[in-house]
Short mmCIF file of C-alpha atoms in Angstrom, two decimals:
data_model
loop_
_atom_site.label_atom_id
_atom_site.label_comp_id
_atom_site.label_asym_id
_atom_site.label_seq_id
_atom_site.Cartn_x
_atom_site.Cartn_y
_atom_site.Cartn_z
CA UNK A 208 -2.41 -23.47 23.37
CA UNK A 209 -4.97 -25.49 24.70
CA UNK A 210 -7.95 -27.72 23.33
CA UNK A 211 -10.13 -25.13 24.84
CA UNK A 212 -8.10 -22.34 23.62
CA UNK A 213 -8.58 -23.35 19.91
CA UNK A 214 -12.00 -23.97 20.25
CA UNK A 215 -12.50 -20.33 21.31
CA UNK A 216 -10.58 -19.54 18.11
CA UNK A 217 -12.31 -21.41 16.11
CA UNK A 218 -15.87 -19.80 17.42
CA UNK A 219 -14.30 -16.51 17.34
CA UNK A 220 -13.37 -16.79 13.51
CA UNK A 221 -17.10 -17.75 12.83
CA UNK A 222 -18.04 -14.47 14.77
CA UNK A 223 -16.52 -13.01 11.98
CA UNK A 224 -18.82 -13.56 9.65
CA UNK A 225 -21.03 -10.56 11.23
CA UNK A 226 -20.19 -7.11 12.22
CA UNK A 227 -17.41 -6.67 13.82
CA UNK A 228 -16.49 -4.36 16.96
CA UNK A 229 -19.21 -1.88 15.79
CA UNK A 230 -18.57 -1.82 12.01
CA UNK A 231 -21.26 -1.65 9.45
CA UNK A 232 -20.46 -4.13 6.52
CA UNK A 233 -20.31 -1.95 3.42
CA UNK A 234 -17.62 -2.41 1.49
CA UNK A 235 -19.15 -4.72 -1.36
CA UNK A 236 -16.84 -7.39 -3.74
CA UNK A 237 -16.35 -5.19 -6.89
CA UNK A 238 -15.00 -2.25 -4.72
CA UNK A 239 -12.61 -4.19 -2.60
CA UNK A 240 -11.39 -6.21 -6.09
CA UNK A 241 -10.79 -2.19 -7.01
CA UNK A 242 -9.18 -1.27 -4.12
CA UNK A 243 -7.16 -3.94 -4.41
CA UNK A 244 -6.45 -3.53 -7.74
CA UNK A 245 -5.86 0.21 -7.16
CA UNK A 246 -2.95 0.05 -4.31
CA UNK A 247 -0.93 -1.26 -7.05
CA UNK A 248 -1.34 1.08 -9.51
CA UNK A 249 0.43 4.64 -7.74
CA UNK A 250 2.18 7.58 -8.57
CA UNK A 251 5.64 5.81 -7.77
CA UNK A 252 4.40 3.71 -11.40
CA UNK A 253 3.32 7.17 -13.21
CA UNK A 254 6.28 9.43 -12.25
CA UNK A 255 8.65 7.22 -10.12
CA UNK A 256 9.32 4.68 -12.69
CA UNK A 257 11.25 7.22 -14.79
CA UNK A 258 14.13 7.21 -12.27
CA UNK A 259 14.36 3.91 -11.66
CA UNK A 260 14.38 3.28 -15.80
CA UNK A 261 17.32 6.19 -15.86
CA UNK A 262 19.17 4.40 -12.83
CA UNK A 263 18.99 0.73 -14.14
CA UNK A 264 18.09 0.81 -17.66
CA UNK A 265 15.69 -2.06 -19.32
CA UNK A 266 16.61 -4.55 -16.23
CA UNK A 267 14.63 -2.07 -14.25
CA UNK A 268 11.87 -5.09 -15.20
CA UNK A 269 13.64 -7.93 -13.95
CA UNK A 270 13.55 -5.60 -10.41
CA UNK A 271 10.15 -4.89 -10.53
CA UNK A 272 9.44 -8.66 -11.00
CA UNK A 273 11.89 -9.64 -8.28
CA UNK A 274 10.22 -7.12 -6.05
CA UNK A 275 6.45 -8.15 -7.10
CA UNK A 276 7.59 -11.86 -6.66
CA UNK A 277 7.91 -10.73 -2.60
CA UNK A 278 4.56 -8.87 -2.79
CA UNK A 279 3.06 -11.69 -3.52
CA UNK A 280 4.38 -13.27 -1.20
CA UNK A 281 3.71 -11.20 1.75
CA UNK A 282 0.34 -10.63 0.36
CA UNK A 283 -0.85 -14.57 0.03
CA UNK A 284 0.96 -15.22 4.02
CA UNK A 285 -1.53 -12.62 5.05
CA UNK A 286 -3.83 -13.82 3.05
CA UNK A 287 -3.94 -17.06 4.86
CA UNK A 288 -3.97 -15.46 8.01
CA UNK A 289 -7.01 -13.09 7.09
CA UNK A 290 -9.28 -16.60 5.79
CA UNK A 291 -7.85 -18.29 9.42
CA UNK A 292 -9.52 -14.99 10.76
CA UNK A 293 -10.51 -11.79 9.31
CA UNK A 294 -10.05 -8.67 11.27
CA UNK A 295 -10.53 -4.76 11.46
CA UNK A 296 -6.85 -4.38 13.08
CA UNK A 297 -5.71 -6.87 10.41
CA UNK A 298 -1.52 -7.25 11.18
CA UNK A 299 -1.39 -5.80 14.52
CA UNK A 300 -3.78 -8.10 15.63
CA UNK A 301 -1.74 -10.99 13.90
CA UNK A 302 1.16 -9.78 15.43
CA UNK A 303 -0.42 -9.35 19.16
CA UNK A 304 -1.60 -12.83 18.45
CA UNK A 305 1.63 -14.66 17.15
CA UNK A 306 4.50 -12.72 18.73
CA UNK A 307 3.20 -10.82 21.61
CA UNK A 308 1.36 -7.67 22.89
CA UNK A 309 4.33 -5.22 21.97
CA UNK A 310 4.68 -6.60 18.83
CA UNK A 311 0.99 -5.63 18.66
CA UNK A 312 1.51 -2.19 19.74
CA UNK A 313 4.49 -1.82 17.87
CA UNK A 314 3.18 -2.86 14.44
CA UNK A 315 -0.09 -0.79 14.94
CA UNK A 316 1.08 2.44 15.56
CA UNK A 317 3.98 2.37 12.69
CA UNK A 318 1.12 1.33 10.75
CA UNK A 319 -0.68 4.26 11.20
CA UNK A 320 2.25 6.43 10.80
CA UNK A 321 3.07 4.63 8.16
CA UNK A 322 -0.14 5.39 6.58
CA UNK A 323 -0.11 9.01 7.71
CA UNK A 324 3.01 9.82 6.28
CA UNK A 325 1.68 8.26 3.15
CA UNK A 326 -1.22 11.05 3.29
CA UNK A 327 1.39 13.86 4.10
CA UNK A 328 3.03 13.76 1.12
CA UNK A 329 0.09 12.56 -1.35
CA UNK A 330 -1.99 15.31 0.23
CA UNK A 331 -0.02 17.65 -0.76
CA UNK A 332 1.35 16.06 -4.19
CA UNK A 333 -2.40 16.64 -5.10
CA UNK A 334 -2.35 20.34 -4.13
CA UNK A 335 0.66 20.69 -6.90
CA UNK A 336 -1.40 18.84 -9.42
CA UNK A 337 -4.46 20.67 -8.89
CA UNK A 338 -2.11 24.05 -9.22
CA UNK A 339 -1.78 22.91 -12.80
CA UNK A 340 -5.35 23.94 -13.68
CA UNK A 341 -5.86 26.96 -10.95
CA UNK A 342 -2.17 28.45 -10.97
CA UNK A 343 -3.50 31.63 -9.38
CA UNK A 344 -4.86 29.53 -6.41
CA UNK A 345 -1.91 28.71 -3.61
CA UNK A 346 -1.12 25.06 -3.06
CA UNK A 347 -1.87 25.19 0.62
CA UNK A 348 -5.31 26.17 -0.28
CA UNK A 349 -6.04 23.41 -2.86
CA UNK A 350 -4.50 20.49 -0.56
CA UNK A 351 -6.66 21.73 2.29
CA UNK A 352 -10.24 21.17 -0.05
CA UNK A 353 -8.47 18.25 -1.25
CA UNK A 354 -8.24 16.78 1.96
CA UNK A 355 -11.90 18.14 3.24
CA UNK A 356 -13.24 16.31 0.10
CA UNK A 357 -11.54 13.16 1.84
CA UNK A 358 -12.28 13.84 5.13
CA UNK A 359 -16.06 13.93 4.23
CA UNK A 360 -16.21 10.67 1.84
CA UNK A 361 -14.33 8.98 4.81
CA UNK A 362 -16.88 10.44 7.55
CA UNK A 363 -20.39 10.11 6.35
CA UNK A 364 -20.11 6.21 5.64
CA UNK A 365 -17.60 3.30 4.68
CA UNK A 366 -19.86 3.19 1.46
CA UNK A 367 -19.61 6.42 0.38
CA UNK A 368 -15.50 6.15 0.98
CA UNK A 369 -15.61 1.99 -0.97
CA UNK A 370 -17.63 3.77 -4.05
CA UNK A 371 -15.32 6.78 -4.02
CA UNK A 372 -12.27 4.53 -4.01
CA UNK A 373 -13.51 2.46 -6.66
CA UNK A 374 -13.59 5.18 -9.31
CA UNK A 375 -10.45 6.28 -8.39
CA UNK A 376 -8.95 3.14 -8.93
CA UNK A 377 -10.80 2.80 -11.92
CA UNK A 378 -9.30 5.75 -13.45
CA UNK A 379 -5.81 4.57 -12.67
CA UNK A 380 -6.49 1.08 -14.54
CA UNK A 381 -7.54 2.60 -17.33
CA UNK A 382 -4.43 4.52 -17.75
CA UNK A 383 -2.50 1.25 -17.36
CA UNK A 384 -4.68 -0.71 -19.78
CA UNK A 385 -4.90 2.33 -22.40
CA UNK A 386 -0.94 2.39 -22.25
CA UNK A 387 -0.72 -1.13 -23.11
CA UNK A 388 -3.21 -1.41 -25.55
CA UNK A 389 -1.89 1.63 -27.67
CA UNK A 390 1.79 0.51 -26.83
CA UNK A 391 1.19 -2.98 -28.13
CA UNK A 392 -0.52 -1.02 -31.52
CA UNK A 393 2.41 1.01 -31.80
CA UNK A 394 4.55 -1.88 -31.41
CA UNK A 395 2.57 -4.04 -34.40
CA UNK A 396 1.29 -1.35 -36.86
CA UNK A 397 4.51 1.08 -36.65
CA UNK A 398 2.43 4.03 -36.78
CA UNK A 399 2.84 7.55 -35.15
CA UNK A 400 5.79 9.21 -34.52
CA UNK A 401 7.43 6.34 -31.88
CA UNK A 402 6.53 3.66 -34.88
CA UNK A 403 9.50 3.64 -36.49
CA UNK A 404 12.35 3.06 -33.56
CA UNK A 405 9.87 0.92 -31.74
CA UNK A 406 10.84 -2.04 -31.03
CA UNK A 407 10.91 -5.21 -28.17
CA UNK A 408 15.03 -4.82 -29.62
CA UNK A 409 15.05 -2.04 -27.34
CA UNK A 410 15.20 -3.60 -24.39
CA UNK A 411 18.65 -4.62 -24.74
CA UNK A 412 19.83 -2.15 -27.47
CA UNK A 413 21.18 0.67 -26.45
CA UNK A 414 24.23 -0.44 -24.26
CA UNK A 415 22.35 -3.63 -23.47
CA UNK A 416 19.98 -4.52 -20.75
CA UNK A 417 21.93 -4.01 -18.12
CA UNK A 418 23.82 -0.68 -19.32
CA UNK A 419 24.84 0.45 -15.48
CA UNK A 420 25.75 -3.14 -14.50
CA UNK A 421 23.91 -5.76 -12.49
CA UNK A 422 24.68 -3.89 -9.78
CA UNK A 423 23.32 -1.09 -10.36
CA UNK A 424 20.11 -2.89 -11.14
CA UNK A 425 20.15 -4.23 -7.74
CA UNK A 426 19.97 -1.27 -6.06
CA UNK A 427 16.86 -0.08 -8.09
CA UNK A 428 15.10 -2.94 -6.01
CA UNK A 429 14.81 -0.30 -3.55
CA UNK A 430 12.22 2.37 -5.47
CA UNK A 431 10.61 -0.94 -7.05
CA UNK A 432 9.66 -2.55 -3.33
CA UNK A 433 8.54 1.24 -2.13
CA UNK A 434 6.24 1.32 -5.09
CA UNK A 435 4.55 -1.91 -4.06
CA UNK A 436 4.25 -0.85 0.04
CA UNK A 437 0.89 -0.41 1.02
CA UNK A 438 -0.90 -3.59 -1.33
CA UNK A 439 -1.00 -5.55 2.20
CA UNK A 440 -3.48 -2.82 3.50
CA UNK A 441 -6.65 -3.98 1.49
CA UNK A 442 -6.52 -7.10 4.57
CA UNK A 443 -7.68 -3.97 6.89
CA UNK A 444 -11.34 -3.93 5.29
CA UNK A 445 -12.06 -7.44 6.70
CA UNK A 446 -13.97 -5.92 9.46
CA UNK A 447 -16.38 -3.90 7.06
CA UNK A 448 -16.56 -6.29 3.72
CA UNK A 449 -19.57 -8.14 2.73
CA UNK A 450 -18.26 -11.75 3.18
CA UNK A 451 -14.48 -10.79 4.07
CA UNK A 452 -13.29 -14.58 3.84
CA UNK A 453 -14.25 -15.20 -0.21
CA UNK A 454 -13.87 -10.99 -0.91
CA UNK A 455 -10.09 -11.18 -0.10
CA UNK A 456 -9.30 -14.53 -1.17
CA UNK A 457 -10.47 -13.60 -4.64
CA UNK A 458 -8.72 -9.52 -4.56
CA UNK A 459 -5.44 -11.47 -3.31
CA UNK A 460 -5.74 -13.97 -5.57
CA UNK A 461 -5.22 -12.29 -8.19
CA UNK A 462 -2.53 -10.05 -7.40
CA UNK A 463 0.26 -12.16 -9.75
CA UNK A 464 -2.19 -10.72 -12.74
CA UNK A 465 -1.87 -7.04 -11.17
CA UNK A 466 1.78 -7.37 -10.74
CA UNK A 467 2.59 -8.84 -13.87
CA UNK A 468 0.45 -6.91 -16.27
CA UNK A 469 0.44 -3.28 -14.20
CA UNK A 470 4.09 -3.04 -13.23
CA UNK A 471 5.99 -5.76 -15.05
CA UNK A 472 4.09 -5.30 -18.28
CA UNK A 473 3.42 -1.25 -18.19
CA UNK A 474 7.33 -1.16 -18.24
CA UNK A 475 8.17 -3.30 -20.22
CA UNK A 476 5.88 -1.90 -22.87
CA UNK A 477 7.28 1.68 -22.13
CA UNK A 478 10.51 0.13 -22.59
CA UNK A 479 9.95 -0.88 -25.90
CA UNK A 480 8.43 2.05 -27.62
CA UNK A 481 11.11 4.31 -26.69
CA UNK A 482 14.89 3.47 -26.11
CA UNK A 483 15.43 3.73 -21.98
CA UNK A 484 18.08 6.71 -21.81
CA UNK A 485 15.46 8.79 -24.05
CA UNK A 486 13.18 8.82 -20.56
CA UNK A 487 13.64 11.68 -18.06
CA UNK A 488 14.76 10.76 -14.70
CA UNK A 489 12.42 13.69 -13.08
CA UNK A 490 9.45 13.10 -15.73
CA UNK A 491 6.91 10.80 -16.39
CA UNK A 492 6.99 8.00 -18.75
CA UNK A 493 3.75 7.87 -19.22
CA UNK A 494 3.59 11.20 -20.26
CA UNK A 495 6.35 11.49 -22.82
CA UNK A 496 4.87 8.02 -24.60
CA UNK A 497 1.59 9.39 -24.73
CA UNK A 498 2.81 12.70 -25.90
CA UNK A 499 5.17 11.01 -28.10
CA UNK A 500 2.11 8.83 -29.92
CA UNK A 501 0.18 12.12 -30.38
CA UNK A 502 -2.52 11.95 -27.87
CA UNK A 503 -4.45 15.12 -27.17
CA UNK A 504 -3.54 16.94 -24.12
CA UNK A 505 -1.36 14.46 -23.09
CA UNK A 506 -0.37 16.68 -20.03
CA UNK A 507 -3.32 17.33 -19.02
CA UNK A 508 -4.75 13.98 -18.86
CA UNK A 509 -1.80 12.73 -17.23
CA UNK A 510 -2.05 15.20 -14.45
CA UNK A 511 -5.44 14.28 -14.04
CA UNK A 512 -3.93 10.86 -13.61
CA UNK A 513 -1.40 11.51 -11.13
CA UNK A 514 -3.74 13.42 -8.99
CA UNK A 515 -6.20 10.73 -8.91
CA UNK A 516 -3.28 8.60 -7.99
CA UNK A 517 -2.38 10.77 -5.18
CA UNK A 518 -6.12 11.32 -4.03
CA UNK A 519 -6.87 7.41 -4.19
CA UNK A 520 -3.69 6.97 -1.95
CA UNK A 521 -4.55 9.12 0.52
CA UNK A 522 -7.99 8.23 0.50
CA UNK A 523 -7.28 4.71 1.21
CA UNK A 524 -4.35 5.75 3.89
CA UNK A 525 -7.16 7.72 5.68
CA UNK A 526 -9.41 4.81 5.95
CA UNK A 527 -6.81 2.80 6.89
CA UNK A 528 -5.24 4.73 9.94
CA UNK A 529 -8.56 5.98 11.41
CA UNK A 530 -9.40 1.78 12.19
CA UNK A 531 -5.94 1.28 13.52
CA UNK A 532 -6.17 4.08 16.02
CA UNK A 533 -9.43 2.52 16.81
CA UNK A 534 -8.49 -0.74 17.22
CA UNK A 535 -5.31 0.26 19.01
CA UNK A 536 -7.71 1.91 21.17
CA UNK A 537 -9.95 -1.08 21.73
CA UNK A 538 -6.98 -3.03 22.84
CA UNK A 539 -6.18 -0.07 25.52
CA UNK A 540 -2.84 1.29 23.80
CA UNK A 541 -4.37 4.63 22.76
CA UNK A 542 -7.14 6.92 24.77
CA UNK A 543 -10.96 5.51 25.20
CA UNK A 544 -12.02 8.30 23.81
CA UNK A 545 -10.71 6.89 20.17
CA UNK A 546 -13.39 3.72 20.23
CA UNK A 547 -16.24 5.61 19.72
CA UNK A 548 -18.49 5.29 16.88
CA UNK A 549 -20.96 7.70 14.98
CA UNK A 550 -24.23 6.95 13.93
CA UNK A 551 -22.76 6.28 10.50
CA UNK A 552 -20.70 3.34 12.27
CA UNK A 553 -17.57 5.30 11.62
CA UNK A 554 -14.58 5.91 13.77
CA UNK A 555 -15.15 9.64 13.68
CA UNK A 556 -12.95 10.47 17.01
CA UNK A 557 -9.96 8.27 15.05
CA UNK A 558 -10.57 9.82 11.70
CA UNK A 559 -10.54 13.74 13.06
CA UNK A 560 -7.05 12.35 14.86
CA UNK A 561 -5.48 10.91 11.75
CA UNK A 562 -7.10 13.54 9.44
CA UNK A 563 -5.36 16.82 12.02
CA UNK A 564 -2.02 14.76 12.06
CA UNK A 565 -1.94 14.61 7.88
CA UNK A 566 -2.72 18.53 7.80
CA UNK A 567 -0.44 19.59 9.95
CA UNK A 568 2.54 17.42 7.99
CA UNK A 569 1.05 18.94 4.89
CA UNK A 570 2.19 22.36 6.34
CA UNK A 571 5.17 21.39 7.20
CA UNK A 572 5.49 19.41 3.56
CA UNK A 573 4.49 23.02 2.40
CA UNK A 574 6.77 24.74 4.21
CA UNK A 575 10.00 22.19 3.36
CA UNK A 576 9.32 20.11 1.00
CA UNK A 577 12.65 18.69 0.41
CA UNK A 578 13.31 17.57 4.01
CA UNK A 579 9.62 16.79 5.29
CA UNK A 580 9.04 14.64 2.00
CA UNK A 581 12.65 12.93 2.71
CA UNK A 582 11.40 12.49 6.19
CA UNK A 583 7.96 11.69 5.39
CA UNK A 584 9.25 9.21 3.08
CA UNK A 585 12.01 7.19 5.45
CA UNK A 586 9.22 6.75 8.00
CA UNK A 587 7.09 5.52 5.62
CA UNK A 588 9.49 2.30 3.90
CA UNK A 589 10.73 1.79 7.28
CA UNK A 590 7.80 1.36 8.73
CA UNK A 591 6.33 -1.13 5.81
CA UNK A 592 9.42 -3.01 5.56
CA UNK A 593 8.45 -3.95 9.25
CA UNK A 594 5.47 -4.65 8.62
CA UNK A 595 6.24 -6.81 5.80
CA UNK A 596 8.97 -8.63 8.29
CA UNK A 597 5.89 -9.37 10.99
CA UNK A 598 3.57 -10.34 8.73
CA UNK A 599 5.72 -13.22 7.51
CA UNK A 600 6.69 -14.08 10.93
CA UNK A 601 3.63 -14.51 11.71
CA UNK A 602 2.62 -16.63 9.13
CA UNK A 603 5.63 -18.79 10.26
CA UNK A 604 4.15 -19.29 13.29
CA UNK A 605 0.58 -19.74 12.65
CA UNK A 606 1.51 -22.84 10.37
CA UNK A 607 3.84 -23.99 13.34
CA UNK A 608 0.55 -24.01 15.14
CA UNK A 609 -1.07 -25.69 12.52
CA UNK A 610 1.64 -28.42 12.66
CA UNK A 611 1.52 -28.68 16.05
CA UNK A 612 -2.59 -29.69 16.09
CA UNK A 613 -2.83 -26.07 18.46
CA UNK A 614 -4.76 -24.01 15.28
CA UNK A 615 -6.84 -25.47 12.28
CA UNK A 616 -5.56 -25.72 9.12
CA UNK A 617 -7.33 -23.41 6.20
CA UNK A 618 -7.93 -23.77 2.18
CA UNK A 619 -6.08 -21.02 1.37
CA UNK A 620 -2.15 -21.83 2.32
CA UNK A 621 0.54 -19.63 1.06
CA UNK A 622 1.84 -21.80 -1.99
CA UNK A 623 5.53 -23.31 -0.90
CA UNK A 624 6.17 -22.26 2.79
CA UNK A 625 8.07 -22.06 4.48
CA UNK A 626 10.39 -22.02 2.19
CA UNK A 627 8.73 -19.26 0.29
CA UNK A 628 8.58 -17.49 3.87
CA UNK A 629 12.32 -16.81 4.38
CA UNK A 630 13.31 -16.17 1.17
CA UNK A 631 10.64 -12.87 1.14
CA UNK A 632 12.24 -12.48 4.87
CA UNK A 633 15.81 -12.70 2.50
CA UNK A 634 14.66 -10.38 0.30
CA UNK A 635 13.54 -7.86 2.69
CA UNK A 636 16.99 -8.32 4.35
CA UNK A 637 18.60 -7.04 1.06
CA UNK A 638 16.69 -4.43 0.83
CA UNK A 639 17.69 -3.37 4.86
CA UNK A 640 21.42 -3.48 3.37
CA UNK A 641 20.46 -1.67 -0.19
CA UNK A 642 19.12 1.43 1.92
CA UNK A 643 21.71 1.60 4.62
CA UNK A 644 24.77 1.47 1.69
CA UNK A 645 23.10 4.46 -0.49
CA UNK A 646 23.60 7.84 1.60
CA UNK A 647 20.22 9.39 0.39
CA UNK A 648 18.33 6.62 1.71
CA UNK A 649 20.80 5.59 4.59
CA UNK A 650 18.23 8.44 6.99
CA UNK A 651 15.60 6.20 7.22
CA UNK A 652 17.23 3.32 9.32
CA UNK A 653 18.14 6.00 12.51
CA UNK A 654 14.71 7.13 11.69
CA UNK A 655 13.08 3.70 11.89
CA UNK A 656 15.87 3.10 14.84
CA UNK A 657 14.59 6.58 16.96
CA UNK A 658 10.87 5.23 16.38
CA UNK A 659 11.35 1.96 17.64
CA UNK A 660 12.93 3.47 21.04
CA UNK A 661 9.83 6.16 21.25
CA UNK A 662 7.44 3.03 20.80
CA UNK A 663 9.47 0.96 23.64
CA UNK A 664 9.19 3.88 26.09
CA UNK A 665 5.63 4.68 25.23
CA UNK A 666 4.79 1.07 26.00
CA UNK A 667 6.71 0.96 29.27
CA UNK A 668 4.69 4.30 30.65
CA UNK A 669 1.29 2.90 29.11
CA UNK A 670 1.86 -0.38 30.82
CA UNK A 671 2.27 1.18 34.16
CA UNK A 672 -1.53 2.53 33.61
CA UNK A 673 -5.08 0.67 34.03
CA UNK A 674 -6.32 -0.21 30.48
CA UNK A 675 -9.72 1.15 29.31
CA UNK A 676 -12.48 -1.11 28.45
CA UNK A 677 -14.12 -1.14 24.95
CA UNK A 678 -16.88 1.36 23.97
CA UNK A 679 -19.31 1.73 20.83
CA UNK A 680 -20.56 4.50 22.19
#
């Protein structure tokens, strides 16, 4: 890259610092820390941690930590990349940047399905939890107002959405914090009806901490990396945050705090109050600890919970797709007609596109739900895991850049790369191996395999086509 070149970089990241492509600066500091906060926190921790304790046993924590170890890692290689420059198409434009216009293409779209997958099957999860309340009223029914309540926080202004994810979020730390601060009681004071057998001896009573073997506990790292996918997405509100540059240095800053006291902690305090084979593999351990303490209702103010958890996922999934298909349509690999703006400064063509793509999967989630949620759910890792993959590859190559005099050097490097940088790329490798040796999961490489030809050929017959300019219109 040239002298010149870098100078135009170097201009273009101070350009950043106002609107960008369109967008309205909304999203203020305490509701991206939130959102941040919040895409850790999901119903994989509320519900899915029960079969990953029944699989593993107590080491289920050391998995979890291996896994967040990774997160963090992807998460502070992006995180150098967003202060070098902060953008509304976030990785795909990292990835058009540092490995090529396919890789661009490539990485945006699976993002998006990625994301709309995501929606799919939380869209629907939140029909089921709202049945809970309104049994009479069919689940199709109450995941289609669900998702209108979405679609209208999402279309009337990025505000509106920042503010509704920020309560949602809320609700889920509060869960989290309440769980360790009555667990912790329980664990000092010995009182209610978990007192007695709890103990921090738990986690390796029992048939020790490893009662499946070490194996076994490997495999788990599987669920415990899909319950982290989708942290890397809070980089997408660059291009509408007040100050993007200090607002996600500070949410990514402190993820090691999120991982460690949210996942890491959360379980290892469930852990301890009750032995791990007394946890259902299909229930929640929140639930039965809560229950099992005596708290009112416990059911009920779980499933309120959960559905905030699937609501808050969906919401933020939404938000998320509707700028990729905008920016993939800015960059002339999706139709002009997707750039436009409303007078809200919100991709309403892109949002009506993501939002008809989630409802019809919802019907078809409705209609199958074992094999579209299977589906649903093999598009979805795949499709992070390669994310994940570019995102780190990318980072390799900015700071060979950096090395190499062609890109300036930032304040905010990803602490010991590269080193750090392949073992995550390691890591992710395993996990690759982990889901092509189980059967169940074993779906979701030919999956990820069919999607990556569709994306080749699409980009071979859009190639052969002028590209569109860009429109605010």
């Amino acid at each position: 890259m040239s002298a010149q070149a870098g100078s135009g970089l170097l201009t273009e990241v101070a350009a950043c610092d106002e609107p960008d492509e369109g967008y309205r600066r909304g999203l203020r500091s305490r509701q991206i820390q939130m959102m941040a906060m919040g895409s850790a926190i999901g119903v994989g921790l509320f519900y899915g941690s029960g079969e990953a304790i029944a699989a593993a046993g107590p080491a289920v924590v050391v998995s979890f930590l291996v896994a967040g170890t990774v997160a963090f890692l992807v998460m502070r290689a992006l995180g150098e990349l967003v202060v070098y420059r902060p953008t509304s198409g976030s990785v795909m434009d990292y990835a058009r940047e540092f490995l090529g216009p396919f890789a661009g293409f490539a990485t945006g779209w699976s993002y998006w399905i990625a994301a709309v997958t995501a929606c799919m099957a939380e869209v629907t999860a939140a029909g089921h939890y709202i049945d809970y309340w309104f049994p009479q009223v069919p689940v199709p029914v109450t995941a289609a107002v669900a998702l209108s309540i979405l679609l209208l926080a999402n279309f009337l202004s990025v505000r509106l959405f920042g503010e509704l994810e920020f309560w949602f979020a809320s609700i889920k730390v509060i869960a989290v914090v309440l769980l360790l601060l009555l667990g912790s009681a329980v664990l000092a004071f010995h009182f209610s009806p978990l007192g007695p057998s709890a103990s921090v001896a738990n986690l390796w009573q029992h048939g020790g901490f490893a009662p499946h073997g070490g194996w076994q506990a490997v495999s788990v790292l599987v669920a415990a990396f899909f319950a982290y996918t989708g942290i890397e997405l809070v980089a997408s509100t660059a291009g509408e945050a007040v100050d993007p540059r200090t607002t996600l240095r500070t949410a990514i800053r402190l993820l090691p705090l999120r991982i460690g006291v949210v996942y890491v902690g959360s379980i290892a305090v469930l852990l301890a109050l009750m032995p791990w084979d007394r946890y259902a593999a299909d229930g929640s351990p929140f639930v039965e600890v809560f229950a099992g303490v005596g708290l009112p209702a416990a059911g009920g103010v779980m499933n309120f919970v959960v559905l905030t958890a699937a609501l808050s996922g969906c919401n933020a999934n939404m938000y998320v797709a509707s700028r990729l298909v905008r920016r993939l349509s800015v960059e002339g690999e999706a139709p002009s007609a997707f750039q436009r703006l409303n007078s809200r400064h919100v991709p309403a063509p892109a949002l009506a596109l993501t939002v008809a793509v989630i409802a019809l999967g919802a019907l078809v989630n409705v209609a199958a739900p074992e094999t579209a949620f299977a589906l649903f759910t093999a598009v979805a890792t795949c499709a992070v895991l390669c994310g994940w993959t570019v995102i780190v590859w990318c980072h390799l190559r900015y700071r060979a850049a950096v090395r190499a005099g062609r890109l300036p050097r930032n304040d905010f490097p990803m602490p010991g790369a590269p080193v750090t940088s392949w073992f995550a790329l390691a890591c992710i490798g395993l996990i690759v191996v982990l889901l092509a040796r189980n059967p169940e999961t074993r779906p979701a490489l030919v999956v990820g395999a069919g999607w990556t030809l569709a994306l080749t050929v699409s980009y071979a017959l859009l190639n052969r086509a002028p590209k569109a300019g860009v429109s605010n219109g």
